[in-house]
C-alpha positions as a Python dict, from the first residue, in 0.01 Angstrom:
ca = {
    (1, 'M'): (0, 0, 0),
    (2, 'R'): (-6, -349, -40),
    (3, 'Q'): (0, -380, 395),
    (4, 'A'): (-255, -124, 386),
    (5, 'Y'): (-503, -276, 200),
    (6, 'L'): (-485, -555, 361),
    (7, 'L'): (-447, -468, 706),
    (8, 'L'): (-819, -256, 597),
    (9, 'I'): (-1024, -600, 472),
    (10, 'T'): (-928, -696, 807),
    (11, 'C'): (-1064, -484, 1045),
    (12, 'L'): (-1355, -461, 793),
    (13, 'C'): (-1402, -864, 800),
    (14, 'S'): (-1351, -812, 1169),
    (15, 'Y'): (-1633, -544, 1162),
    (16, 'G'): (-1836, -798, 998),
    (17, 'L'): (-1787, -1092, 1237),
    (18, 'S'): (-1866, -911, 1542),
    (19, 'A'): (-2198, -786, 1403),
    (20, 'Q'): (-2373, -1130, 1381),
    (21, 'G'): (-2616, -1202, 1608),
    (22, 'T'): (-2683, -852, 1628),
    (23, 'T'): (-3022, -679, 1585),
    (24, 'P'): (-3008, -579, 1233),
    (25, 'W'): (-3083, -177, 1174),
    (26, 'T'): (-3374, -178, 946),
    (27, 'L'): (-3371, 188, 732),
    (28, 'E'): (-3568, 357, 968),
    (29, 'K'): (-3379, 299, 1227),
    (30, 'A'): (-3100, 404, 1011),
    (31, 'V'): (-3224, 733, 968),
    (32, 'N'): (-3326, 816, 1316),
    (33, 'H'): (-2992, 767, 1446),
    (34, 'A'): (-2856, 968, 1169),
    (35, 'L'): (-3077, 1278, 1239),
    (36, 'E'): (-3000, 1237, 1614),
    (37, 'N'): (-2639, 1200, 1626),
    (38, 'N'): (-2492, 1340, 1253),
    (39, 'L'): (-2286, 1613, 1352),
    (40, 'Q'): (-2375, 1824, 1070),
    (41, 'V'): (-2747, 1782, 1246),
    (42, 'K'): (-2614, 1849, 1541),
    (43, 'R'): (-2438, 2117, 1439),
    (44, 'L'): (-2756, 2291, 1272),
    (45, 'D'): (-2940, 2197, 1660),
    (46, 'N'): (-2707, 2424, 1862),
    (47, 'F'): (-2779, 2699, 1571),
    (48, 'A'): (-3124, 2642, 1634),
    (49, 'E'): (-3043, 2686, 2038),
    (50, 'I'): (-2859, 2972, 1957),
    (51, 'A'): (-3156, 3117, 1786),
    (52, 'R'): (-3401, 3020, 2117),
    (53, 'L'): (-3183, 3155, 2358),
    (54, 'N'): (-3219, 3504, 2144),
    (55, 'L'): (-3580, 3491, 2126),
    (56, 'Q'): (-3569, 3441, 2532),
    (57, 'Q'): (-3356, 3759, 2524),
    (58, 'A'): (-3580, 3901, 2354),
    (59, 'Q'): (-3882, 3840, 2572),
    (60, 'N'): (-3656, 3964, 2855),
    (61, 'G'): (-3672, 4264, 2687),
    (62, 'R'): (-3950, 4353, 2816),
    (63, 'L'): (-3847, 4358, 3187),
    (64, 'P'): (-3696, 4624, 3418),
    (65, 'T'): (-3302, 4678, 3450),
    (66, 'A'): (-3158, 4665, 3789),
    (67, 'N'): (-2787, 4728, 3890),
    (68, 'G'): (-2607, 4783, 4247),
    (69, 'S'): (-2248, 4883, 4297),
    (70, 'S'): (-2032, 5031, 4569),
    (71, 'N'): (-1727, 5167, 4623),
    (72, 'V'): (-1430, 5255, 4860),
    (73, 'G'): (-1127, 5477, 4876),
    (74, 'A'): (-900, 5778, 5054),
    (75, 'Q'): (-869, 6112, 4970),
    (76, 'F'): (-551, 6289, 5040),
    (77, 'G'): (-446, 6699, 5088),
    (78, 'R'): (-778, 6917, 4999),
    (79, 'T'): (-1046, 6706, 4918),
    (80, 'I'): (-1444, 6720, 5018),
    (81, 'D'): (-1582, 6546, 5272),
    (82, 'P'): (-1834, 6307, 5073),
    (83, 'T'): (-2098, 6367, 5374),
    (84, 'T'): (-2089, 6751, 5451),
    (85, 'N'): (-1951, 6883, 5103),
    (86, 'E'): (-1713, 7057, 5275),
    (87, 'F'): (-1324, 7122, 5210),
    (88, 'N'): (-1054, 6907, 5448),
    (89, 'A'): (-687, 6919, 5417),
    (90, 'Q'): (-684, 6594, 5568),
    (91, 'T'): (-654, 6190, 5456),
    (92, 'I'): (-1049, 6117, 5467),
    (93, 'G'): (-1179, 5747, 5343),
    (94, 'F'): (-1502, 5680, 5220),
    (95, 'Q'): (-1769, 5458, 5066),
    (96, 'G'): (-2060, 5443, 4887),
    (97, 'Y'): (-2337, 5235, 4779),
    (98, 'Q'): (-2552, 5278, 4441),
    (99, 'L'): (-2875, 5107, 4328),
    (100, 'N'): (-3005, 5202, 3955),
    (101, 'A'): (-3343, 5111, 3824),
    (102, 'G'): (-3524, 5142, 3491),
    (103, 'V'): (-3790, 5036, 3260),
    (104, 'T'): (-3829, 5153, 2931),
    (105, 'L'): (-4206, 5264, 2866),
    (106, 'Y'): (-4214, 5348, 2477),
    (107, 'N'): (-3884, 5269, 2264),
    (108, 'G'): (-4073, 5285, 1892),
    (109, 'G'): (-4182, 4923, 1885),
    (110, 'L'): (-3811, 4826, 1956),
    (111, 'I'): (-3925, 4560, 2177),
    (112, 'K'): (-4205, 4470, 2014),
    (113, 'N'): (-4030, 4410, 1728),
    (114, 'N'): (-3722, 4282, 1798),
    (115, 'L'): (-3947, 3971, 1994),
    (116, 'R'): (-4106, 3898, 1634),
    (117, 'Q'): (-3795, 3870, 1467),
    (118, 'A'): (-3662, 3634, 1715),
    (119, 'E'): (-3941, 3401, 1706),
    (120, 'F'): (-3905, 3424, 1316),
    (121, 'N'): (-3538, 3352, 1312),
    (122, 'L'): (-3602, 3065, 1596),
    (123, 'A'): (-3850, 2887, 1350),
    (124, 'A'): (-3605, 2931, 1034),
    (125, 'A'): (-3330, 2770, 1208),
    (126, 'E'): (-3539, 2463, 1289),
    (127, 'M'): (-3638, 2440, 943),
    (128, 'D'): (-3256, 2476, 865),
    (129, 'A'): (-3195, 2207, 1083),
    (130, 'K'): (-3492, 1963, 909),
    (131, 'V'): (-3329, 2073, 556),
    (132, 'T'): (-2976, 1957, 672),
    (133, 'G'): (-3185, 1647, 786),
    (134, 'N'): (-3377, 1562, 500),
    (135, 'N'): (-3023, 1548, 312),
    (136, 'I'): (-2903, 1375, 561),
    (137, 'G'): (-3193, 1082, 537),
    (138, 'L'): (-3117, 1042, 168),
    (139, 'Q'): (-2804, 991, 164),
    (140, 'V'): (-2823, 727, 469),
    (141, 'A'): (-3159, 593, 177),
    (142, 'N'): (-2880, 552, -52),
    (143, 'S'): (-2615, 463, 146),
    (144, 'Y'): (-2854, 174, 249),
    (145, 'L'): (-3020, 33, -47),
    (146, 'T'): (-2637, 33, -181),
    (147, 'I'): (-2641, -222, 61),
    (148, 'V'): (-2873, -435, -19),
    (149, 'L'): (-2791, -387, -408),
    (150, 'L'): (-2460, -540, -328),
    (151, 'K'): (-2581, -781, -79),
    (152, 'E'): (-2793, -944, -350),
    (153, 'Q'): (-2557, -928, -619),
    (154, 'L'): (-2349, -1074, -405),
    (155, 'T'): (-2620, -1368, -366),
    (156, 'N'): (-2646, -1415, -742),
    (157, 'S'): (-2273, -1442, -816),
    (158, 'R'): (-2192, -1738, -525),
    (159, 'A'): (-2566, -1876, -712),
    (160, 'Q'): (-2332, -1820, -1036),
    (161, 'L'): (-2049, -2023, -895),
    (162, 'Q'): (-2240, -2271, -805),
    (163, 'L'): (-2399, -2300, -1122),
    (164, 'T'): (-2050, -2342, -1275),
    (165, 'D'): (-1944, -2563, -1054),
    (166, 'D'): (-2258, -2801, -1127),
    (167, 'Q'): (-2137, -2784, -1476),
    (168, 'L'): (-1764, -2834, -1453),
    (169, 'S'): (-1905, -3163, -1246),
    (170, 'N'): (-2118, -3275, -1541),
    (171, 'T'): (-1829, -3185, -1814),
    (172, 'D'): (-1608, -3429, -1597),
    (173, 'R'): (-1826, -3650, -1623),
    (174, 'L'): (-1886, -3653, -1949),
    (175, 'I'): (-1499, -3657, -2013),
    (176, 'N'): (-1408, -3917, -1793),
    (177, 'A'): (-1688, -4068, -2003),
    (178, 'G'): (-1561, -3992, -2360),
    (179, 'A'): (-1824, -3779, -2420),
    (180, 'L'): (-1590, -3464, -2449),
    (181, 'P'): (-1252, -3378, -2501),
    (182, 'A'): (-1066, -3281, -2203),
    (183, 'A'): (-1012, -2918, -2349),
    (184, 'Q'): (-1363, -2842, -2315),
    (185, 'R'): (-1302, -2774, -1931),
    (186, 'F'): (-1076, -2548, -1955),
    (187, 'D'): (-1321, -2227, -2020),
    (188, 'L'): (-1527, -2334, -1706),
    (189, 'V'): (-1244, -2349, -1473),
    (190, 'A'): (-1161, -1998, -1586),
    (191, 'Q'): (-1511, -1924, -1532),
    (192, 'K'): (-1492, -2074, -1224),
    (193, 'A'): (-1212, -1822, -1112),
    (194, 'A'): (-1375, -1544, -1253),
    (195, 'N'): (-1667, -1584, -1005),
    (196, 'E'): (-1483, -1638, -764),
    (197, 'R'): (-1274, -1347, -821),
    (198, 'A'): (-1618, -1169, -864),
    (199, 'I'): (-1752, -1234, -452),
    (200, 'V'): (-1434, -1121, -289),
    (201, 'E'): (-1468, -853, -503),
    (202, 'L'): (-1857, -783, -372),
    (203, 'E'): (-1759, -884, -31),
    (204, 'N'): (-1518, -627, 22),
    (205, 'Q'): (-1770, -397, -148),
    (206, 'V'): (-2017, -451, 59),
    (207, 'L'): (-1788, -413, 412),
    (208, 'T'): (-1685, -121, 204),
    (209, 'S'): (-2054, 27, 194),
    (210, 'I'): (-2108, -85, 553),
    (211, 'L'): (-1852, 82, 701),
    (212, 'G'): (-1934, 392, 494),
    (213, 'L'): (-2300, 385, 661),
    (214, 'R'): (-2123, 354, 957),
    (215, 'I'): (-1952, 664, 940),
    (216, 'L'): (-2251, 856, 838),
    (217, 'L'): (-2464, 755, 1136),
    (218, 'E'): (-2162, 830, 1344),
    (219, 'V'): (-2201, 462, 1508),
    (220, 'D'): (-1874, 420, 1720),
    (221, 'F'): (-1632, 150, 1581),
    (222, 'E'): (-1653, -85, 1900),
    (223, 'Q'): (-2052, -94, 1860),
    (224, 'E'): (-2171, -421, 1689),
    (225, 'F'): (-2323, -321, 1351),
    (226, 'T'): (-2517, -528, 1044),
    (227, 'V'): (-2772, -387, 805),
    (228, 'S'): (-3111, -587, 738),
    (229, 'T'): (-3176, -717, 442),
    (230, 'P'): (-3559, -665, 368),
    (231, 'E'): (-3692, -923, 95),
    (232, 'L'): (-3741, -549, -182),
    (233, 'N'): (-4052, -747, -455),
    (234, 'P'): (-4197, -431, -488),
    (235, 'S'): (-4519, -486, -736),
    (236, 'E'): (-4548, -322, -1065),
    (237, 'E'): (-4860, -126, -986),
    (238, 'Q'): (-4586, 30, -684),
    (239, 'L'): (-4316, 48, -929),
    (240, 'F'): (-4500, 179, -1219),
    (241, 'E'): (-4727, 418, -1045),
    (242, 'T'): (-4820, 723, -1211),
    (243, 'F'): (-4716, 1044, -1035),
    (244, 'N'): (-4844, 1438, -1080),
    (245, 'V'): (-4565, 1663, -1064),
    (246, 'N'): (-4793, 1964, -996),
    (247, 'E'): (-4950, 1719, -656),
    (248, 'I'): (-4559, 1687, -618),
    (249, 'Y'): (-4479, 1967, -650),
    (250, 'A'): (-4784, 2155, -450),
    (251, 'A'): (-4715, 1874, -164),
    (252, 'A'): (-4338, 1943, -157),
    (253, 'R'): (-4460, 2343, -140),
    (254, 'N'): (-4622, 2247, 182),
    (255, 'V'): (-4395, 1984, 389),
    (256, 'Q'): (-4040, 2041, 236),
    (257, 'P'): (-3828, 2306, 451),
    (258, 'T'): (-3640, 2468, 234),
    (259, 'V'): (-3936, 2737, 113),
    (260, 'L'): (-4059, 2764, 437),
    (261, 'A'): (-3711, 2873, 579),
    (262, 'A'): (-3689, 3099, 346),
    (263, 'E'): (-4066, 3249, 404),
    (264, 'L'): (-3927, 3317, 757),
    (265, 'R'): (-3645, 3478, 670),
    (266, 'R'): (-3829, 3708, 453),
    (267, 'D'): (-4116, 3802, 721),
    (268, 'A'): (-3794, 3849, 1014),
    (269, 'A'): (-3606, 4140, 713),
    (270, 'E'): (-4001, 4289, 700),
    (271, 'T'): (-3987, 4291, 1070),
    (272, 'G'): (-3603, 4449, 1044),
    (273, 'I'): (-3783, 4753, 854),
    (274, 'E'): (-3954, 4792, 1179),
    (275, 'I'): (-3656, 4794, 1384),
    (276, 'A'): (-3476, 5022, 1195),
    (277, 'K'): (-3761, 5294, 1219),
    (278, 'S'): (-3787, 5273, 1577),
    (279, 'G'): (-3455, 5435, 1580),
    (280, 'L'): (-3647, 5745, 1412),
    (281, 'R'): (-3902, 5736, 1701),
    (282, 'P'): (-3866, 5893, 2081),
    (283, 'T'): (-3794, 5696, 2355),
    (284, 'V'): (-3947, 5708, 2677),
    (285, 'S'): (-3812, 5529, 2997),
    (286, 'L'): (-3846, 5555, 3405),
    (287, 'F'): (-3576, 5528, 3633),
    (288, 'G'): (-3526, 5558, 4053),
    (289, 'S'): (-3216, 5491, 4206),
    (290, 'L'): (-3116, 5456, 4571),
    (291, 'S'): (-2794, 5571, 4729),
    (292, 'T'): (-2551, 5635, 5078),
    (293, 'N'): (-2231, 5692, 5190),
    (294, 'F'): (-1969, 5656, 5465),
    (295, 'S'): (-1668, 5887, 5591),
    (296, 'T'): (-1397, 5843, 5831),
    (297, 'V'): (-1428, 6199, 5931),
    (298, 'A'): (-1772, 6223, 5971),
    (299, 'R'): (-1908, 6351, 6326),
    (300, 'D'): (-2241, 6323, 6533),
    (301, 'F'): (-2279, 6683, 6613),
    (302, 'T'): (-2593, 6606, 6786),
    (303, 'N'): (-2463, 6475, 7069),
    (304, 'P'): (-2166, 6701, 7163),
    (305, 'D'): (-1975, 6589, 7437),
    (306, 'L'): (-1929, 6876, 7734),
    (307, 'T'): (-1708, 6666, 7943),
    (308, 'G'): (-1450, 6877, 8141),
    (309, 'I'): (-1614, 7167, 8011),
    (310, 'E'): (-1686, 7517, 8299),
    (311, 'I'): (-1903, 7810, 8243),
    (312, 'V'): (-1625, 8099, 8398),
    (313, 'Q'): (-1757, 8437, 8424),
    (314, 'G'): (-1552, 8721, 8311),
    (315, 'P'): (-1444, 9056, 8444),
    (316, 'A'): (-1723, 9262, 8576),
    (317, 'I'): (-1768, 9585, 8324),
    (318, 'P'): (-1974, 9891, 8478),
    (319, 'V'): (-2248, 10070, 8220),
    (320, 'V'): (-2508, 10314, 8291),
    (321, 'I'): (-2865, 10184, 8211),
    (322, 'N'): (-3188, 10406, 8202),
    (323, 'G'): (-2986, 10639, 8415),
    (324, 'E'): (-2845, 10418, 8615),
    (325, 'D'): (-2523, 10258, 8745),
    (326, 'A'): (-2476, 9892, 8656),
    (327, 'T'): (-2195, 9618, 8528),
    (328, 'L'): (-2218, 9329, 8300),
    (329, 'A'): (-2046, 9026, 8247),
    (330, 'E'): (-1971, 8800, 8006),
    (331, 'F'): (-1971, 8398, 8028),
    (332, 'G'): (-1737, 8164, 7851),
    (333, 'A'): (-1644, 7775, 7850),
    (334, 'S'): (-1365, 7692, 8004),
    (335, 'G'): (-1262, 7461, 7674),
    (336, 'S'): (-1445, 7305, 7345),
    (337, 'P'): (-1629, 7022, 7319),
    (338, 'T'): (-1606, 6703, 7105),
    (339, 'F'): (-1803, 6559, 6907),
    (340, 'P'): (-1759, 6202, 6851),
    (341, 'K'): (-1746, 6011, 6504),
    (342, 'L'): (-2033, 5895, 6368),
    (343, 'G'): (-2109, 5532, 6360),
    (344, 'Y'): (-2107, 5283, 5975),
    (345, 'F'): (-2456, 5188, 6017),
    (346, 'N'): (-2584, 5550, 6168),
    (347, 'Q'): (-2418, 5756, 5841),
    (348, 'L'): (-2526, 5494, 5595),
    (349, 'N'): (-2905, 5554, 5767),
    (350, 'R'): (-2893, 5917, 5807),
    (351, 'N'): (-2706, 5962, 5361),
    (352, 'F'): (-2977, 5745, 5252),
    (353, 'G'): (-3136, 5953, 4962),
    (354, 'Q'): (-3369, 5823, 4665),
    (355, 'S'): (-3455, 5977, 4343),
    (356, 'L'): (-3722, 5889, 4088),
    (357, 'G'): (-3747, 6066, 3713),
    (358, 'M'): (-3857, 5987, 3361),
    (359, 'S'): (-3684, 6057, 3073),
    (360, 'L'): (-3736, 6137, 2699),
    (361, 'N'): (-3480, 6095, 2428),
    (362, 'V'): (-3612, 6270, 2096),
    (363, 'P'): (-3358, 6188, 1821),
    (364, 'I'): (-3311, 6485, 1603),
    (365, 'Y'): (-3023, 6467, 1406),
    (366, 'S'): (-2804, 6120, 1407),
    (367, 'Q'): (-2594, 6253, 1088),
    (368, 'G'): (-2800, 6015, 856),
    (369, 'R'): (-2782, 5658, 1038),
    (370, 'N'): (-3167, 5602, 1133),
    (371, 'K'): (-3257, 5676, 799),
    (372, 'I'): (-2969, 5424, 617),
    (373, 'N'): (-3040, 5156, 861),
    (374, 'V'): (-3367, 5194, 755),
    (375, 'Q'): (-3318, 5154, 346),
    (376, 'R'): (-3079, 4908, 477),
    (377, 'A'): (-3339, 4643, 613),
    (378, 'Q'): (-3584, 4708, 329),
    (379, 'V'): (-3272, 4583, 76),
    (380, 'Q'): (-3214, 4278, 284),
    (381, 'K'): (-3636, 4245, 273),
    (382, 'L'): (-3558, 4257, -77),
    (383, 'N'): (-3294, 3982, -124),
    (384, 'A'): (-3498, 3763, 117),
    (385, 'V'): (-3807, 3800, -112),
    (386, 'L'): (-3523, 3654, -399),
    (387, 'D'): (-3421, 3388, -205),
    (388, 'I'): (-3796, 3249, -162),
    (389, 'E'): (-3835, 3263, -561),
    (390, 'Q'): (-3485, 3059, -546),
    (391, 'A'): (-3598, 2814, -309),
    (392, 'D'): (-3935, 2787, -501),
    (393, 'N'): (-3799, 2726, -842),
    (394, 'Q'): (-3532, 2489, -704),
    (395, 'L'): (-3795, 2277, -522),
    (396, 'R'): (-3937, 2286, -866),
    (397, 'N'): (-3686, 2215, -1045),
    (398, 'D'): (-3547, 1952, -835),
    (399, 'V'): (-3905, 1770, -814),
    (400, 'E'): (-3962, 1788, -1214),
    (401, 'L'): (-3580, 1618, -1146),
    (402, 'A'): (-3678, 1336, -940),
    (403, 'L'): (-3969, 1281, -1189),
    (404, 'A'): (-3746, 1252, -1532),
    (405, 'N'): (-3499, 1034, -1337),
    (406, 'L'): (-3803, 833, -1255),
    (407, 'R'): (-3920, 780, -1554),
    (408, 'G'): (-3560, 725, -1664),
    (409, 'A'): (-3541, 457, -1379),
    (410, 'R'): (-3813, 293, -1508),
    (411, 'Q'): (-3737, 252, -1897),
    (412, 'T'): (-3419, 109, -1796),
    (413, 'Y'): (-3575, -106, -1532),
    (414, 'R'): (-3808, -204, -1864),
    (415, 'A'): (-3492, -256, -2105),
    (416, 'A'): (-3293, -446, -1800),
    (417, 'E'): (-3622, -714, -1727),
    (418, 'A'): (-3614, -779, -2117),
    (419, 'S'): (-3286, -807, -2097),
    (420, 'Q'): (-3236, -1086, -1873),
    (421, 'E'): (-3534, -1250, -2002),
    (422, 'A'): (-3316, -1272, -2320),
    (423, 'A'): (-3038, -1374, -2177),
    (424, 'Q'): (-3189, -1633, -1999),
    (425, 'A'): (-3364, -1793, -2313),
    (426, 'A'): (-3039, -1781, -2493),
    (427, 'Y'): (-2880, -1959, -2172),
    (428, 'D'): (-3113, -2211, -2114),
    (429, 'N'): (-3056, -2302, -2515),
    (430, 'A'): (-2668, -2304, -2444),
    (431, 'Q'): (-2685, -2524, -2165),
    (432, 'R'): (-2956, -2764, -2362),
    (433, 'R'): (-2709, -2767, -2715),
    (434, 'F'): (-2386, -2808, -2472),
    (435, 'R'): (-2553, -3131, -2314),
    (436, 'A'): (-2694, -3271, -2681),
    (437, 'G'): (-2270, -3190, -2735),
    (438, 'A'): (-2393, -2901, -3026),
    (439, 'A'): (-2217, -2656, -2815),
    (440, 'N'): (-1878, -2631, -2682),
    (441, 'S'): (-1793, -2500, -2345),
    (442, 'L'): (-1716, -2132, -2465),
    (443, 'D'): (-2027, -2127, -2607),
    (444, 'L'): (-2205, -2214, -2249),
    (445, 'V'): (-1936, -1935, -2092),
    (446, 'T'): (-2055, -1700, -2317),
    (447, 'A'): (-2396, -1751, -2265),
    (448, 'T'): (-2340, -1772, -1892),
    (449, 'N'): (-2124, -1464, -1850),
    (450, 'R'): (-2432, -1238, -2043),
    (451, 'L'): (-2692, -1394, -1845),
    (452, 'E'): (-2522, -1251, -1514),
    (453, 'Q'): (-2397, -913, -1640),
    (454, 'A'): (-2766, -915, -1767),
    (455, 'Q'): (-2903, -991, -1384),
    (456, 'T'): (-2647, -782, -1225),
    (457, 'E'): (-2781, -501, -1449),
    (458, 'F'): (-3157, -612, -1369),
    (459, 'T'): (-3087, -589, -1024),
    (460, 'R'): (-2880, -265, -1067),
    (461, 'T'): (-3177, -97, -1238),
    (462, 'K'): (-3410, -219, -984),
    (463, 'Y'): (-3272, -104, -651),
    (464, 'Q'): (-3208, 223, -865),
    (465, 'L'): (-3604, 212, -940),
    (466, 'I'): (-3680, 206, -568),
    (467, 'F'): (-3464, 435, -455),
    (468, 'N'): (-3612, 726, -740),
    (469, 'R'): (-3876, 629, -635),
    (470, 'Q'): (-3840, 656, -254),
    (471, 'V'): (-3711, 1088, -355),
    (472, 'I'): (-4071, 1124, -501),
    (473, 'K'): (-4229, 943, -165),
    (474, 'F'): (-3990, 1182, 24),
    (475, 'Y'): (-4109, 1510, -121),
    (476, 'L'): (-4484, 1424, -72),
    (477, 'G'): (-4366, 1388, 284),
    (478, 'Q'): (-4378, 1025, 303),
    (479, 'G'): (-4077, 987, 509),
    (480, 'F'): (-3852, 701, 453),
    (481, 'S'): (-3942, 374, 380),
    (482, 'L'): (-3865, 51, 205),
    (483, 'N'): (-4267, -45, 165),
}
């Protein structure tokens, strides 16, 4: 475990060193990068793309359909010749072509309502992506401000170490001059070691927090990465700006996507009722088809082959016609004519057929499925209405909680400010007394530790107040900015 920890610290330090000289990441840049590269946001974007494809499919529902087919095979035994519809006891090869087309003229409003529902679903999916983007943005802002806070605390700790060094140097001079006993330096040496330890811990926290932000932003580990440290000194007027809960809620209601997504799904569910009702209505369709076929036994009966055939007179037969003697004779052919096979394309041309018609489908009884579908769609709409109310209540609660957190952060900030001022005064007094020989090094170290704790708490409360104020700006639709 110790080796793994040392390896992690080494990697983090290498990230910090490699980041030197690069363009620092601002909060706005970090948030925009997260919205484009975070895996959760990408997943929701894919869902929105699926909804967009569903919309395109619903739009295509207005277009006619067409499909073609071909079959080829052989028939054995007593079979029907597909070109003559006659029975033949022989092997017949065949091939056919078909082309069918159709268009729906009326289907109870199914196509129109499917299109409307797809539009609502697409808009809702886009709102869901925005919800996830907002959540990621708040996480990035929180992580970013944590890094800035740790950096400021690290700066304060280094300044505190320098102050302890100065105090220890002064003490050593007084000891060497015989003005103080040697034991007076021990507390300051311990304080210096504690300050050095605090600096190491803060450096590790900074690097770990930067690593967490890098993971949140999906930044490649090969890419150099550093965070800018802006000067965050908002004025008292900004930190204690007055906000009205109803105004914030009204603004959030118009710009936050949670309630908007629920309302769009309500509209989609309402359209689903009309889709279900279309199953109770008739359907009118127009259809047409083209077909032709080929057979290996088809013959061209219009062009017989008479080659080698002669007309032969038969024996004379005496007869009496109108009382007079006469003879009759029959003429016959000396052979049978043959019929050539009909060519492939000639068959396709002669067997070409067309059809055109209209169909009407009236639902009479479907085991109650259509009625149940309507009832199910109505219940889904009721759930969608409840989702709107739930999302609205959640948004109201979030706004009120954000304002309560802001008020609490302001009170904590004021208390920490007063504590820091008191600790600073106590430290200044202890330092004066120490220089005058009226206080020992333990008193000075104690005052120094209290001042350091007060400064750390004041810095933490300041950044907490800045973040809580940023949350309010977020609900007002002002985006993510440290201004």
